[in-house]
CSV table of C-alpha atoms and ligand atoms in Angstrom, one decimal:
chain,number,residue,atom,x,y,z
A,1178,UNK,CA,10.6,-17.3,-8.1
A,1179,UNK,CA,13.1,-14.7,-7.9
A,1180,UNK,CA,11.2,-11.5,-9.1
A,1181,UNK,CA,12.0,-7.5,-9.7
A,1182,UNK,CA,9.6,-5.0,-8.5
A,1183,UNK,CA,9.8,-1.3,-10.3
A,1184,UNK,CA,8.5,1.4,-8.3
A,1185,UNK,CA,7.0,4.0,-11.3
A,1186,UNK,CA,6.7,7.1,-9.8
A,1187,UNK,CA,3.2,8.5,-10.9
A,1188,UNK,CA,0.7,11.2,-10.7
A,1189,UNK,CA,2.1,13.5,-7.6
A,1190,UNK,CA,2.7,11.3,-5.3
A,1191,UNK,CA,1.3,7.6,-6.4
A,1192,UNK,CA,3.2,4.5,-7.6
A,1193,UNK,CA,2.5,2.3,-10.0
A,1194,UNK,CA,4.1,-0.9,-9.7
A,1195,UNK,CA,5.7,-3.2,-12.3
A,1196,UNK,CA,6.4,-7.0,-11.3
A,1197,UNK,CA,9.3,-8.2,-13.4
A,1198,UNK,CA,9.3,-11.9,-13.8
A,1199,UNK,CA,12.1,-12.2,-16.3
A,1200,UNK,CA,9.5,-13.4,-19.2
A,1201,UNK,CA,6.4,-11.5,-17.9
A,1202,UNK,CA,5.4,-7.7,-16.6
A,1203,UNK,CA,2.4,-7.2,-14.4
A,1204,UNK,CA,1.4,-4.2,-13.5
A,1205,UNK,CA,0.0,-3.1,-10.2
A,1206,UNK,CA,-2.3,-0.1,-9.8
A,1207,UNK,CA,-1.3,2.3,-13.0
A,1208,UNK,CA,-2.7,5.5,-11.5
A,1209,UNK,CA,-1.6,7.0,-14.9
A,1210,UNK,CA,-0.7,5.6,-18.6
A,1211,UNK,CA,2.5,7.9,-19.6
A,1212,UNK,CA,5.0,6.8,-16.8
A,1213,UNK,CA,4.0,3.0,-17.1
A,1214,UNK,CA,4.3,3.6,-20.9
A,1215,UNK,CA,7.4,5.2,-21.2
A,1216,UNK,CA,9.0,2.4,-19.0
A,1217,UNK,CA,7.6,-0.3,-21.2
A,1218,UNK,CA,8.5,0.9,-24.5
A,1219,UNK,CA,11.9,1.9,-22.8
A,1220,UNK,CA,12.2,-2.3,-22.2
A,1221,UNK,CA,10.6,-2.7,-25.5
A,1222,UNK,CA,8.9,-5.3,-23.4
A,1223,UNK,CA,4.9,-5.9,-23.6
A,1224,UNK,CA,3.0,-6.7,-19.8
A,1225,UNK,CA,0.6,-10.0,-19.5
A,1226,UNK,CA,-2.2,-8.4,-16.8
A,1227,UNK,CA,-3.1,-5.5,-14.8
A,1228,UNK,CA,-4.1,-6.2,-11.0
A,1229,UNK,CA,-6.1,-3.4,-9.0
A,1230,UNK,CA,-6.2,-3.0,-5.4
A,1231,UNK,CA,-9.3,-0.4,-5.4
A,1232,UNK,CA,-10.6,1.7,-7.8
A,1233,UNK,CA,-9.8,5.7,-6.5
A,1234,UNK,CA,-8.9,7.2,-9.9
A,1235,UNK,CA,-5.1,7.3,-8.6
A,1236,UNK,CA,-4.7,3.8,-8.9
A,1237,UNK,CA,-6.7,3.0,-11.9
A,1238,UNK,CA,-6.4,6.3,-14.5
A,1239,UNK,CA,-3.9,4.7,-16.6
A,1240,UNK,CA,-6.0,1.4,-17.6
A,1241,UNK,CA,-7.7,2.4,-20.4
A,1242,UNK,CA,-4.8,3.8,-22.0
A,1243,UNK,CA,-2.6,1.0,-21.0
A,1244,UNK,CA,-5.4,-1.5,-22.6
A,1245,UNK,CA,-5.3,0.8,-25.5
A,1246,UNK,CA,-2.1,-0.1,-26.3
A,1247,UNK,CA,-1.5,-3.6,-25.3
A,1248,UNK,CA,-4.5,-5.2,-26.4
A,1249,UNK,CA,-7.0,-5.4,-24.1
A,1250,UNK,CA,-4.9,-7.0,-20.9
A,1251,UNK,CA,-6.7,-8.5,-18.4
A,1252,UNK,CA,-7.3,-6.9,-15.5
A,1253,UNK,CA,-7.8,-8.4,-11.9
A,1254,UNK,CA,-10.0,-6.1,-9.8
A,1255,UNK,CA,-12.5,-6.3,-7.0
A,1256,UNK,CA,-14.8,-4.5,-8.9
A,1257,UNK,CA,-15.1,-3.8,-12.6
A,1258,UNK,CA,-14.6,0.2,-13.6
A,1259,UNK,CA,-15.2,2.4,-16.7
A,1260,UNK,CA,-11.8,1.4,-18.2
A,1261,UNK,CA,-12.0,-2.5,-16.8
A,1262,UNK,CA,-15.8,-3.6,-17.5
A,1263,UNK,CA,-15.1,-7.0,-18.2
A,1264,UNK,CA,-12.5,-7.2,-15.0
A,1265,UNK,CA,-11.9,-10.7,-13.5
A,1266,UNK,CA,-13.2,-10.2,-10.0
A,1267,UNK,CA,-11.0,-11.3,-7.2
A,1268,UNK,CA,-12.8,-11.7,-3.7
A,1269,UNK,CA,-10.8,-13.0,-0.3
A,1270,UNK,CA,-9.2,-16.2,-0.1
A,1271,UNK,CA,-8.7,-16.4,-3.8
A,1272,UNK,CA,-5.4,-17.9,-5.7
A,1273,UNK,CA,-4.3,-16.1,-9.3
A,1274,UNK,CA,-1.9,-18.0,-10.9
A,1275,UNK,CA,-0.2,-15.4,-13.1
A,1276,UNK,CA,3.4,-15.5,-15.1
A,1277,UNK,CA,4.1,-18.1,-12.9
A,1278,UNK,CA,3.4,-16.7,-10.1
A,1279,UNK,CA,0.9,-18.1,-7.3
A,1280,UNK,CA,-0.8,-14.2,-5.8
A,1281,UNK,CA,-3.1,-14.4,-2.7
A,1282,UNK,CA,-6.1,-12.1,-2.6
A,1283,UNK,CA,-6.9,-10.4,1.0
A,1284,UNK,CA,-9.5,-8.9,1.6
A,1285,UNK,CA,-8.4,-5.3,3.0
A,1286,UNK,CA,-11.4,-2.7,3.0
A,1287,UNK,CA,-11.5,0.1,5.2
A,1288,UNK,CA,-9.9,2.9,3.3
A,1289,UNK,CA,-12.3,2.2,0.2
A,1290,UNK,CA,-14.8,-0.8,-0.1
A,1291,UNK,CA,-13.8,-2.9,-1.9
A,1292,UNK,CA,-9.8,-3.4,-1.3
A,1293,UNK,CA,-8.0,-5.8,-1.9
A,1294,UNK,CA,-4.1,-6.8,-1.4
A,1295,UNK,CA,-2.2,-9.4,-3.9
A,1296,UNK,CA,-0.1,-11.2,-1.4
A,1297,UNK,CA,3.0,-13.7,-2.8
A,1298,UNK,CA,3.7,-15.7,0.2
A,1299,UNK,CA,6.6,-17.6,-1.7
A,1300,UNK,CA,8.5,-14.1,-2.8
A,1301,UNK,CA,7.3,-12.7,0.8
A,1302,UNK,CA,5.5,-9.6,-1.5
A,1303,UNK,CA,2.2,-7.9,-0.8
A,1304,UNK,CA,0.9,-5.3,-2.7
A,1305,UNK,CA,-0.8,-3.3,-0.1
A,1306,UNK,CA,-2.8,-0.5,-1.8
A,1307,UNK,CA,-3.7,2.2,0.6
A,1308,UNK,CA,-4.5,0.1,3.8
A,1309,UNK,CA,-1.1,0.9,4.9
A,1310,UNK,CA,1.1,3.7,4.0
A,1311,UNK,CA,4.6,4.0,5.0
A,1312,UNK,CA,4.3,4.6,8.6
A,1313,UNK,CA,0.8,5.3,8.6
A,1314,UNK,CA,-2.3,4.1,7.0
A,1315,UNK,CA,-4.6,5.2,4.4
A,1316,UNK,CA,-7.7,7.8,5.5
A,1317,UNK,CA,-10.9,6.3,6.1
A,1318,UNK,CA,-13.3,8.1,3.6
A,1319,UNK,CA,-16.5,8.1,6.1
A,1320,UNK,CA,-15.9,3.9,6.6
A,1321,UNK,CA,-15.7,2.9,10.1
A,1322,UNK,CA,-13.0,2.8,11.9
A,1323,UNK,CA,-13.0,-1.1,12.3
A,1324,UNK,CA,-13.2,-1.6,8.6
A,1325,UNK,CA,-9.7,-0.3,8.2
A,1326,UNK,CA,-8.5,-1.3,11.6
A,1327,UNK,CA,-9.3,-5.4,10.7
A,1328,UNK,CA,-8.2,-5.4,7.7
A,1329,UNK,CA,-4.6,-3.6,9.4
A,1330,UNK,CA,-4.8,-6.7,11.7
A,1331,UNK,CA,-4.9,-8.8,9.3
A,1332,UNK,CA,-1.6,-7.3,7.4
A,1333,UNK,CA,0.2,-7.4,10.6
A,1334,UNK,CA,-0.5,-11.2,10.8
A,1335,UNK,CA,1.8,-12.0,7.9
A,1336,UNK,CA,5.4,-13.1,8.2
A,1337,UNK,CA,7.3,-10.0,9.5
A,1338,UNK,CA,10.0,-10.2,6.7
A,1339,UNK,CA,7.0,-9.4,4.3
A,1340,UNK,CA,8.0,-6.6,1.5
A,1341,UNK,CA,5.1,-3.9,1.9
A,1342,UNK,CA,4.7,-2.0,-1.8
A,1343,UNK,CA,1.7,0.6,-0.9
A,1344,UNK,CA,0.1,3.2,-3.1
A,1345,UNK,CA,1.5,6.8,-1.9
A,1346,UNK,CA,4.9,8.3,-1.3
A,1347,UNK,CA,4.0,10.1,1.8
A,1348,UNK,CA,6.8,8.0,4.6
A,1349,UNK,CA,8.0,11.3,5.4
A,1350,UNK,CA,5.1,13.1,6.4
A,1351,UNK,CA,3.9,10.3,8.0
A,1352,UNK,CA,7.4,9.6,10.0
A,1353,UNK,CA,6.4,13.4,11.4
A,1354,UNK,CA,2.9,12.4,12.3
A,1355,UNK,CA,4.4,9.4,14.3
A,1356,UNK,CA,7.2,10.9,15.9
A,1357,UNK,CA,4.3,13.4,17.2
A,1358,UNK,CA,2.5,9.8,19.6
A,1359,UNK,CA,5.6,8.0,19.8
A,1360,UNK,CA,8.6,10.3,20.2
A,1361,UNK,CA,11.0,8.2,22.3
A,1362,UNK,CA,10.7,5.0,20.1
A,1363,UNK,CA,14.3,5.2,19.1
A,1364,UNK,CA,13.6,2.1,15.9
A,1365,UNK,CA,10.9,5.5,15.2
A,1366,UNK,CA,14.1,7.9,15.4
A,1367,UNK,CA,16.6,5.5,13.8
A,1368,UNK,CA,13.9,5.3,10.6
A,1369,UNK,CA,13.3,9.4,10.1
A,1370,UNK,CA,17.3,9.7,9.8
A,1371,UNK,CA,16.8,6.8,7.2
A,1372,UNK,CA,13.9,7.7,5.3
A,1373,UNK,CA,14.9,11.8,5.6
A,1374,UNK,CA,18.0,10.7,3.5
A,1375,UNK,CA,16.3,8.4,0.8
A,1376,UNK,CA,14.0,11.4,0.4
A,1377,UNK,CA,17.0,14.3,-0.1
A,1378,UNK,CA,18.4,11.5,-2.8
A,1379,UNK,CA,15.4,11.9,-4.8
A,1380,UNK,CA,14.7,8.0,-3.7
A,1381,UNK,CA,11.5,6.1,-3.1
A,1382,UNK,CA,10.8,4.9,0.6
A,1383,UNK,CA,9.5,1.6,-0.7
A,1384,UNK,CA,9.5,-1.4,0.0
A,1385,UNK,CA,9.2,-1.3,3.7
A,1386,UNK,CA,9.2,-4.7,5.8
A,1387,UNK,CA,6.0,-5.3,8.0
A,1388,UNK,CA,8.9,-5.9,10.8
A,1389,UNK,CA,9.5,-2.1,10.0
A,1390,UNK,CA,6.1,-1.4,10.2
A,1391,UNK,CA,5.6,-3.1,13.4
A,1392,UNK,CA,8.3,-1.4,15.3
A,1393,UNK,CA,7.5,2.2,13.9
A,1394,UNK,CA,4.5,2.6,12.5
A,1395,UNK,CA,1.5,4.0,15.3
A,1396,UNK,CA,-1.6,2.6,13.4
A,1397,UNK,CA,0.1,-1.1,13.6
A,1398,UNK,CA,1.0,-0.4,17.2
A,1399,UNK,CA,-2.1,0.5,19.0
A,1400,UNK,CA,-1.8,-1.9,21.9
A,1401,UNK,CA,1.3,0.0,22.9
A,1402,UNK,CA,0.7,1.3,26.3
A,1403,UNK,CA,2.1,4.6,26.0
A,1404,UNK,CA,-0.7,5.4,23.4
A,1405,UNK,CA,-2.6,5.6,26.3
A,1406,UNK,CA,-1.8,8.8,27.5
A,1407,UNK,CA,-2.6,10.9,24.7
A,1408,UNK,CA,-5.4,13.0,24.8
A,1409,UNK,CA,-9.0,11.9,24.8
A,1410,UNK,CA,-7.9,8.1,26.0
A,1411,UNK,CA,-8.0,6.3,28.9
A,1412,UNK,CA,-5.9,3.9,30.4
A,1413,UNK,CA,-8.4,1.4,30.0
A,1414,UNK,CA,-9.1,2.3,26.0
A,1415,UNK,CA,-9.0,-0.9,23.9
A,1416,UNK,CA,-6.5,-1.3,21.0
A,1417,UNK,CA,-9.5,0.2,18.3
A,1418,UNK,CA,-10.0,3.2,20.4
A,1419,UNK,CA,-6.7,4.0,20.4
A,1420,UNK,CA,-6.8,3.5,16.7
A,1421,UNK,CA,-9.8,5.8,15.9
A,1422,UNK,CA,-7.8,8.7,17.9
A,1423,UNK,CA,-5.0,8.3,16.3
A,1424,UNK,CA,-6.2,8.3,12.8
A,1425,UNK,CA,-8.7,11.5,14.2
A,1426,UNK,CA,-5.6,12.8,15.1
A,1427,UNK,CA,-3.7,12.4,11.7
A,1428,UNK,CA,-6.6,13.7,10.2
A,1429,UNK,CA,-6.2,17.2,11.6
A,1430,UNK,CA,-2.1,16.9,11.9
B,2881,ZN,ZN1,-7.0,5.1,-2.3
């Protein structure tokens, strides 16, 4: 189905996404209620569902409001919250038919437990959360490494013309961070110049394409050899140890 995806800038630095069917509005992660409300009443157009990728308070402040207004929506979550008791759960594996629309839940944890991601194979769409962020990935919160690392994996297993949406504007601090492991990766290079200008326009960096991601972004590249080299690893190190320096290293960058 053809869709339209609107980016909602919210909070400082979140997004709060609005899936645009033509007849139906979901919304995806509404970190806050003004923004999402402002944009509705603007379309003077009502929204069927909410769907929740994990419950950090960026991602799910605006529900209650949101419900407030529009009835008691249902929401799709991994785990019920203060503003979403009686949230459908969605586990791995799962298929939500919605608005016509066939989503995909995968099970993603490793920068909160649970996560998921809403993947549309048809529309090539997933809704990422904060498992990967614009050439990065999300922090780890005291979860293991591997957690986050799988569940990465797992994203960089889909079809490469995949549309990433993911929770945070943060591209360009990231692209800095990158440049940092990888600095003569010239798709690396090519994508600063790119996502430096979006930024100066005032423009969001999403959606990205995991072929983007793939080619750019370090935490999706660890079996690079050049990784390697940096401090703390051996030639030897496998693909997860070069992750869990990296993301030490981003950490304290
Ligand atoms: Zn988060």
């Amino acid at each position: 189905m053809a869709i339209t995806v609107h980016s909602l800038p919210v909070l400082r630095d979140n997004y709060a996404y609005v899936v645009d069917t033509g007849g139906s509005l979901l919304i995806v992660d509404p970190g806050e209620a003004g923004p999402v409300l402002e944009w509705l009443k603007r379309q003077d157009k009502v929204p069927a569902a909410i769907l929740i990728t994990h419950l950090h308070h960026d991602h799910i402040g605006g529900v209650s409001a949101l419900r407030e207004a529009y009835a008691n929506i249902p929401v799709f979550s991994p785990a019920p919250f203060s503003g979403a008791r009686d949230a459908i759960p969605v586990v791995e594996g799962q298929g939500i038919d919605l608005a016509g629309l066939a989503f995909e839940v995968l099970d993603l944890p490793g920068h909160a437990s649970p996560h998921v991601g809403y993947f549309l194979r048809e529309e090539g769409i997933l809704f990422v959360g904060d498992v990967l962020i614009g050439g990065a990935c999300g922090r780890l919160f005291g979860h293991p490494p591997e957690l986050l690392y799988t569940s990465l994996r797992k994203v960089a297993a889909l079809p490469p013309e995949t549309l990433l949406y993911f929770g945070h504007e943060y591209t360009e601090a990231n692209m800095r961070f990158a440049l940092t492991v990888d600095p003569e990766n010239p798709a690396l290079i090519e994508r600063i110049g790119r996502v430096e200008a979006l930024r100066r326009d005032g423009l969001p960096t999403v959606p990205t394409t995991l072929a983007e991601e793939m080619a750019t972004n370090p935490f999706v590249r660890c079996g690079e050899l050049g990784f390697r080299s940096l401090p703390g690893l051996r030639a030897a190190a496998s693909d997860l140890e070069v992750f869990t320096v990296l993301r030490r290293m981003k950490d304290q960058f």
